[in-house]
Every structure is written in C-alpha cells, then in structure tokens.
Coordinates of C-alpha atoms in Angstrom, one line a residue:
M1 CA -0.2 23.2 -14.2
G2 CA -2.7 25.8 -15.5
G3 CA -4.6 27.8 -13.0
S4 CA -3.7 25.4 -10.1
G5 CA -0.1 26.0 -10.9
S6 CA -0.3 29.7 -10.7
K7 CA -2.3 29.5 -7.4
L8 CA 0.4 27.2 -5.9
E9 CA 3.2 29.5 -6.9
K10 CA 1.4 32.4 -5.3
A11 CA 0.6 30.4 -2.2
L12 CA 4.2 29.1 -1.7
G13 CA 6.0 32.3 -2.9
D14 CA 9.7 32.0 -2.6
N15 CA 9.2 28.5 -1.0
F16 CA 8.0 27.0 -4.3
P17 CA 10.5 24.2 -5.2
E18 CA 12.7 25.2 -8.1
G19 CA 12.2 23.1 -11.1
E20 CA 9.2 21.3 -9.6
R21 CA 5.9 20.9 -11.4
Y22 CA 2.6 19.7 -10.0
F23 CA -0.1 18.3 -12.2
G24 CA -3.6 17.4 -11.5
L25 CA -5.3 14.5 -13.3
E26 CA -8.5 14.8 -15.3
N27 CA -11.5 12.9 -14.1
F28 CA -12.9 10.8 -16.9
G29 CA -16.1 10.0 -15.1
N30 CA -15.8 8.5 -11.6
T31 CA -12.0 7.9 -12.0
C32 CA -11.1 9.9 -8.8
Y33 CA -10.2 6.6 -7.1
C34 CA -7.6 6.0 -9.8
N35 CA -6.3 9.6 -9.7
S36 CA -5.8 9.6 -6.0
V37 CA -3.8 6.3 -6.0
L38 CA -1.7 7.4 -9.0
Q39 CA -0.8 10.7 -7.3
A40 CA 0.3 8.9 -4.1
L41 CA 2.4 6.4 -6.0
Y42 CA 4.1 9.1 -8.0
F43 CA 5.4 10.8 -4.8
C44 CA 6.9 7.5 -3.7
I45 CA 10.4 8.4 -4.7
S46 CA 11.8 4.9 -5.3
F47 CA 8.7 3.9 -7.4
R48 CA 8.8 7.1 -9.4
E49 CA 12.5 6.7 -10.3
Q50 CA 11.9 3.1 -11.5
L51 CA 8.8 4.2 -13.4
I52 CA 10.7 6.9 -15.2
E53 CA 13.5 4.4 -16.0
Y54 CA 10.9 1.9 -17.3
Y55 CA 9.3 4.6 -19.5
A56 CA 12.7 5.7 -20.9
K57 CA 13.4 2.1 -21.8
H58 CA 10.2 1.5 -23.6
K59 CA 9.6 5.0 -25.0
S60 CA 5.9 4.2 -25.2
L61 CA 2.9 4.2 -22.9
T62 CA 0.7 2.2 -25.2
N63 CA 0.6 -1.0 -23.1
A64 CA 0.2 1.0 -19.9
E65 CA -2.7 2.9 -21.4
E66 CA -4.4 -0.4 -22.5
N67 CA -3.8 -2.0 -19.0
L68 CA -5.2 1.1 -17.3
L69 CA -8.4 1.1 -19.5
T70 CA -8.8 -2.6 -18.8
C71 CA -8.5 -1.9 -15.1
L72 CA -11.1 0.8 -15.2
A73 CA -13.5 -1.5 -17.1
E74 CA -13.1 -4.3 -14.5
L75 CA -13.1 -2.4 -11.2
F76 CA -16.8 -1.6 -11.1
S77 CA -16.7 -1.0 -7.3
Q78 CA -14.5 2.1 -7.8
D79 CA -12.6 1.4 -4.7
A80 CA -9.1 3.0 -4.3
H81 CA -7.7 0.0 -2.4
E82 CA -8.8 -2.5 -5.0
F83 CA -7.3 -0.3 -7.7
L84 CA -4.0 -0.1 -5.8
N85 CA -3.8 -3.9 -5.5
Y86 CA -4.8 -4.3 -9.2
L87 CA -2.3 -1.8 -10.4
L88 CA 0.7 -3.1 -8.4
N89 CA -0.1 -6.7 -9.4
E90 CA -0.5 -5.7 -13.1
V91 CA 2.9 -4.0 -13.0
V92 CA 4.5 -7.1 -11.4
D93 CA 2.9 -9.4 -14.0
T94 CA 4.2 -7.2 -16.8
L95 CA 7.7 -7.1 -15.4
E96 CA 7.8 -10.8 -14.8
K97 CA 6.6 -11.6 -18.4
E98 CA 9.2 -9.3 -19.8
A99 CA 11.9 -10.9 -17.7
H100 CA 10.8 -14.3 -18.8
A101 CA 10.7 -13.3 -22.4
A102 CA 14.3 -11.9 -22.1
K103 CA 15.5 -15.2 -20.6
V104 CA 13.9 -17.2 -23.5
N105 CA 15.5 -14.9 -26.0
Q106 CA 18.9 -15.3 -24.3
K107 CA 18.6 -19.1 -24.4
T108 CA 17.6 -19.2 -28.1
S109 CA 20.3 -16.6 -29.2
P110 CA 23.1 -17.9 -31.5
P111 CA 26.2 -19.2 -29.7
S112 CA 28.3 -16.4 -31.2
E113 CA 26.2 -13.9 -29.2
K114 CA 26.9 -15.6 -25.9
I115 CA 29.6 -14.3 -23.6
A116 CA 33.1 -15.9 -23.6
D117 CA 32.7 -17.7 -20.4
G118 CA 29.6 -19.4 -21.5
P119 CA 25.9 -18.9 -20.6
K120 CA 25.3 -17.7 -17.1
S121 CA 21.8 -18.9 -16.8
G122 CA 22.7 -22.5 -15.8
L123 CA 21.9 -23.5 -12.2
A124 CA 24.4 -25.7 -10.3
N125 CA 23.4 -28.9 -8.4
G126 CA 19.8 -28.7 -9.4
A127 CA 19.2 -25.3 -7.7
K128 CA 15.8 -23.7 -8.3
N129 CA 15.2 -20.4 -9.9
E130 CA 14.6 -17.7 -7.3
P131 CA 11.4 -15.6 -7.7
L132 CA 12.0 -12.4 -9.6
A133 CA 12.2 -9.4 -7.3
T134 CA 10.8 -6.5 -9.3
W135 CA 11.1 -2.9 -8.3
V136 CA 7.6 -3.1 -7.0
H137 CA 8.7 -5.9 -4.6
K138 CA 11.8 -3.9 -3.6
S139 CA 9.6 -0.9 -2.7
F140 CA 6.4 -2.3 -1.2
Q141 CA 6.9 -6.0 -0.3
G142 CA 7.3 -7.1 3.3
I143 CA 7.0 -10.5 5.0
L144 CA 4.5 -11.6 7.6
T145 CA 5.0 -14.6 9.9
N146 CA 2.0 -16.6 11.1
E147 CA 3.1 -18.2 14.3
T148 CA 1.1 -21.0 16.1
R149 CA 2.2 -22.3 19.4
C150 CA 0.8 -25.7 20.6
L151 CA -0.2 -25.3 24.3
Q152 CA 0.4 -29.0 24.9
C153 CA 4.0 -29.5 23.6
E154 CA 5.0 -25.8 23.2
T155 CA 6.0 -26.4 19.6
V156 CA 5.9 -23.3 17.4
T157 CA 4.8 -23.6 13.8
A158 CA 5.7 -20.6 11.6
R159 CA 4.6 -19.8 8.1
D160 CA 5.8 -16.8 6.1
E161 CA 3.8 -14.9 3.6
T162 CA 4.5 -11.7 1.6
F163 CA 2.4 -8.6 1.5
L164 CA 2.3 -5.3 -0.5
D165 CA 0.0 -3.6 1.9
L166 CA -1.5 -4.1 5.4
S167 CA -5.3 -4.1 5.9
L168 CA -6.1 -3.1 9.4
D169 CA -9.4 -3.4 11.4
I170 CA -10.3 -0.1 13.0
E171 CA -12.1 0.9 16.2
Q172 CA -13.6 4.2 17.4
N173 CA -11.1 6.7 18.9
S174 CA -8.1 4.5 18.1
S175 CA -4.7 5.0 16.4
I176 CA -2.5 3.3 13.8
T177 CA -0.3 2.1 16.7
S178 CA -3.2 0.4 18.5
C179 CA -4.5 -1.0 15.2
L180 CA -1.1 -2.6 14.5
K181 CA -1.0 -4.0 18.1
N182 CA -4.4 -5.6 17.5
F183 CA -3.2 -7.0 14.2
S184 CA -0.4 -8.8 16.0
S185 CA -2.4 -9.7 19.1
T186 CA -2.5 -13.3 20.3
E187 CA -5.6 -15.4 19.5
T188 CA -6.4 -18.6 21.4
L189 CA -7.6 -21.6 19.3
N190 CA -9.9 -23.9 21.3
A191 CA -13.2 -25.8 21.1
E192 CA -14.1 -26.2 17.5
D193 CA -11.1 -24.1 16.3
K194 CA -8.4 -26.4 17.8
F195 CA -5.1 -26.6 15.9
F196 CA -3.7 -29.9 14.6
C197 CA -0.2 -30.3 16.0
D198 CA 2.1 -32.4 13.9
K199 CA 4.2 -33.3 16.9
C200 CA 1.3 -34.3 19.1
C201 CA -0.5 -35.9 16.0
S202 CA -3.8 -34.6 17.4
L203 CA -6.0 -31.5 17.7
Q204 CA -4.7 -29.3 20.5
E205 CA -5.5 -25.9 22.0
A206 CA -3.0 -23.3 20.6
Q207 CA -2.1 -19.7 20.5
K208 CA -1.9 -17.9 17.2
R209 CA -0.5 -14.5 16.2
M210 CA 0.6 -12.6 13.1
K211 CA 3.7 -10.5 13.2
I212 CA 5.6 -8.4 10.7
K213 CA 8.9 -10.3 10.1
K214 CA 10.4 -8.0 7.5
P215 CA 9.0 -4.5 7.1
P216 CA 8.9 -3.0 3.6
H217 CA 10.7 0.1 2.5
V218 CA 7.3 1.7 1.7
L219 CA 4.6 0.7 4.2
V220 CA 1.1 1.0 2.8
I221 CA -1.7 0.8 5.4
H222 CA -5.3 0.3 4.3
L223 CA -7.9 1.1 7.0
K224 CA -10.9 -1.1 6.8
R225 CA -13.5 1.6 6.7
F226 CA -16.2 -0.4 4.8
K227 CA -17.8 -3.2 6.8
Y228 CA -20.6 -5.5 5.9
M229 CA -23.4 -5.2 8.4
E230 CA -25.6 -8.3 8.7
Q231 CA -28.6 -6.5 10.1
L232 CA -28.5 -4.0 7.3
G233 CA -27.6 -6.5 4.5
R234 CA -25.1 -4.1 3.1
Y235 CA -21.8 -2.4 3.6
K236 CA -21.5 0.6 5.9
K237 CA -18.7 3.2 6.1
L238 CA -17.0 3.3 9.5
V239 CA -16.3 7.0 10.2
Y240 CA -14.3 6.2 13.3
R241 CA -11.6 8.6 14.4
V242 CA -8.2 6.8 13.8
V243 CA -5.2 8.9 14.5
F244 CA -2.3 8.4 12.0
P245 CA 1.0 9.9 13.0
L246 CA 3.3 11.8 10.7
E247 CA 6.1 9.7 12.1
L248 CA 5.6 5.9 12.8
R249 CA 7.9 3.5 14.6
L250 CA 7.6 -0.3 14.0
S251 CA 8.9 -2.6 16.6
D252 CA 8.6 -6.4 17.3
T253 CA 10.1 -7.4 13.9
D254 CA 13.1 -9.5 13.0
E255 CA 15.1 -6.4 12.3
E256 CA 17.9 -5.4 14.7
A257 CA 16.3 -2.2 15.6
D258 CA 12.9 -0.4 15.4
I259 CA 12.0 0.8 11.9
E260 CA 11.0 4.5 11.6
Y261 CA 8.7 5.7 8.9
T262 CA 7.5 9.1 7.7
L263 CA 4.0 9.8 6.2
F264 CA 4.2 11.1 2.7
A265 CA 0.7 10.5 1.2
V266 CA -2.9 9.8 2.3
V267 CA -5.7 8.7 0.1
V268 CA -8.9 10.2 1.5
H269 CA -12.4 8.9 1.0
V270 CA -15.0 11.7 1.0
G271 CA -18.6 10.7 1.5
S272 CA -20.9 8.9 3.9
G273 CA -21.1 5.4 2.3
P274 CA -19.1 2.9 0.2
N275 CA -21.2 3.1 -2.9
H276 CA -20.9 6.8 -3.5
G277 CA -18.5 9.5 -2.6
H278 CA -15.2 10.9 -3.8
Y279 CA -11.4 10.4 -3.4
V280 CA -8.7 13.0 -3.0
C281 CA -5.0 12.6 -2.2
L282 CA -2.8 14.4 0.3
V283 CA 0.9 14.4 -0.5
K284 CA 3.9 15.8 1.2
S285 CA 6.4 17.3 -1.2
H286 CA 9.5 19.5 -0.3
N287 CA 8.1 19.8 3.3
H288 CA 4.8 21.1 2.0
W289 CA 1.4 19.3 2.1
L290 CA -0.6 19.4 -1.1
C291 CA -4.2 18.3 -1.8
F292 CA -4.7 16.7 -5.2
D293 CA -8.4 16.7 -6.1
D294 CA -8.5 15.5 -9.7
E295 CA -7.4 18.5 -11.8
T296 CA -7.1 20.8 -8.8
V297 CA -3.9 21.1 -6.7
E298 CA -3.9 23.2 -3.5
V299 CA -1.6 23.8 -0.6
V300 CA -2.8 22.6 2.8
D301 CA -1.1 23.3 6.2
E302 CA 0.2 20.4 8.2
P303 CA -2.4 20.8 11.1
S304 CA -5.1 20.3 8.5
V305 CA -4.0 16.7 8.0
Q306 CA -5.5 15.9 11.4
T307 CA -9.0 16.8 10.1
F308 CA -8.8 13.5 8.1
F309 CA -8.4 11.3 11.2
G310 CA -12.2 10.6 11.2
S311 CA -15.2 11.5 13.4
T312 CA -15.6 11.0 17.2
Y313 CA -19.3 10.4 16.7
D314 CA -21.1 8.3 14.1
F315 CA -23.2 11.3 13.0
N316 CA -20.9 14.1 12.0
N317 CA -20.8 16.6 9.2
N318 CA -17.1 15.7 8.5
T319 CA -17.2 12.9 5.8
D320 CA -13.5 13.2 4.8
H321 CA -11.5 10.3 6.3
G322 CA -8.1 8.8 5.8
Y323 CA -8.4 5.5 3.9
I324 CA -4.9 4.5 2.6
L325 CA -1.7 5.7 4.3
F326 CA 1.7 5.7 2.6
Y327 CA 4.8 5.7 4.9
D328 CA 8.4 5.8 3.6
S329 CA 11.1 4.3 5.8
I330 CA 13.7 6.6 7.3
K331 CA 17.3 5.4 7.5
R332 CA 17.5 2.3 9.7
K333 CA 19.6 2.9 12.7

C-alpha cells in the first residue's frame, strides 16, 4: 500500500477493515483507462472470487499479461468503455477455448480413463450443445428483447439478444431512471422505415421497443458522453448532469418482482474532451467510498459522489463526470 496505505489507515482509524489491503495501480503511460476499469472489476465480488479461483488453478499470469499488453497495443483510443468490452470478451474467449480443449482431451482420452457408466458428453436425440456460460456471463450477462408490434394485425415479433453492459443516451439535467425509460421507449416505424410483417406479407406501420427481459446480476451502465457532432466534424464530450442513484430499482422486466441494485463502483472521466483527459475510479468497500487514481488511493465521503453527476451548464470548471456505473443486485424479493 505504501504511502497511500498509511494515509488510508489514518483516515479510517478504527474503521479500517481488518485484513483488507488496498493497492493502487501504476500508470505505464496513458493506462489510467485500464487501471480504472480493473479496479472497478476487482470490487465486483463474484468476479473477484472467480478470478482468484482461476489464478489459483493456473498458478501463472503469463497469458493474462500477454493479453493485457496486446489489448493496450490495440486500443489506441484509450477509452475505458472500449477497454471494458475488450477485456470481458477476451476473458470469455479464453475460457471458451479452455473448455473446448478440455472436451477434446476428454474425447481422445483412453477408454480406461473414462468413468464406469460411460462418457457423459453424448447428446441424446440429436440435441445441440448449449453455449458455454462462463463466470463472466453469470456475473454480467443479461437479455434484451426487441419487440415490434404490427399496427395492422397486432402481431408482436420478439427477438432476444444478450448484453454485458447497457449504453444509454443522455440528456441535460436527467437521471439514470429517465435514461432507462428512454432506452425502453416506444418508437413508431412509418414512411420509409415501415416494418415488413410476415403475417401481413407486406410493409406495415409498426411500434418498436427494447426492454430488459432478464437483468444481470451485475448491471454495468455506460453513459454516452462522447457524441459525434456533424457541424464540428469531431467528437465532443457531453458534460450533462446525469444523476445516478446509490440504489437503483429495475421494473418492467420478465422477473416476478422489481430488481434492486446498489452502486459499488464508478469510472470517472476527467477532462473536457474525448481525446485527452484522465480516468479515476470510485469504489465502495466496507461501507466506505474510495477514490483510486492510478497509484493513489484516498477516502472520499459519500456526498462527494454527487459531484460526479455532471454539469448543469456546458461551460463549467467541473470536468469530472461519471462515465461507467457498476451496480450489484441486492437479494431478489
């Protein structure tokens, strides 16, 4: 922990968690976007437990280090959200390759090594293999339903798709709740955008909406703060004030009851534009909020989290804005 550790212990005093250690991450030259995401993921309990188990199994971080270096070399945009997507998908690919290799080894193993009742990998009646559900999927994956209702015959066409995070459009002086409502709002398809209805066998006016069918255990929300401006010919950072609550309730899903979440991490973008700036991470640990700024770790009080909502006006000295939010589900009632 170094100097940061001693400052934390002094700041928390008797409230410092027994046996806990907090470590900053060194910046190897514009790697703050990686550091902030890694700190947030580490404090996702289910992800951390599986990561520790994976490390204990392999006893080596060689492959992980190589993948991370490859990632840093490829992500020239230095965007925390892109890095998060890259990292989660890389972990999934690695786990799926290992599972596939294990199946191949099991099939090619000598008969004497097979269990007494015979191999268990056979599928009855031509059933298909189910997609592998890795611990990344179990923590972060949810299901969206894209519903389209034909206004002529009222037939509803639904298509499911999985997601690891939700990217939400934002507006000035809004909230996560209103952003989620806009995400699931109904859109009318008409004129040149008519929908081809299979039942009517023709193009028809329709209503389309996206809803969260199955919420994930860990809900990751990405706020679209970088928008391409046609008149400027470049991306601009939207400094809009978007309130994100410490407790979030999701309704209008296929679950029997509303799903309640609690905020445990926020990746913050510091700076006025998309091509320059800095990333830090706010994390809630043992009922204390901590700010991880590369190597530095400091205590922040809970009201200070509100200062990262954004700015009420476009021109404001505050350039620290919440960018990626991490919510963990509370027990489902």
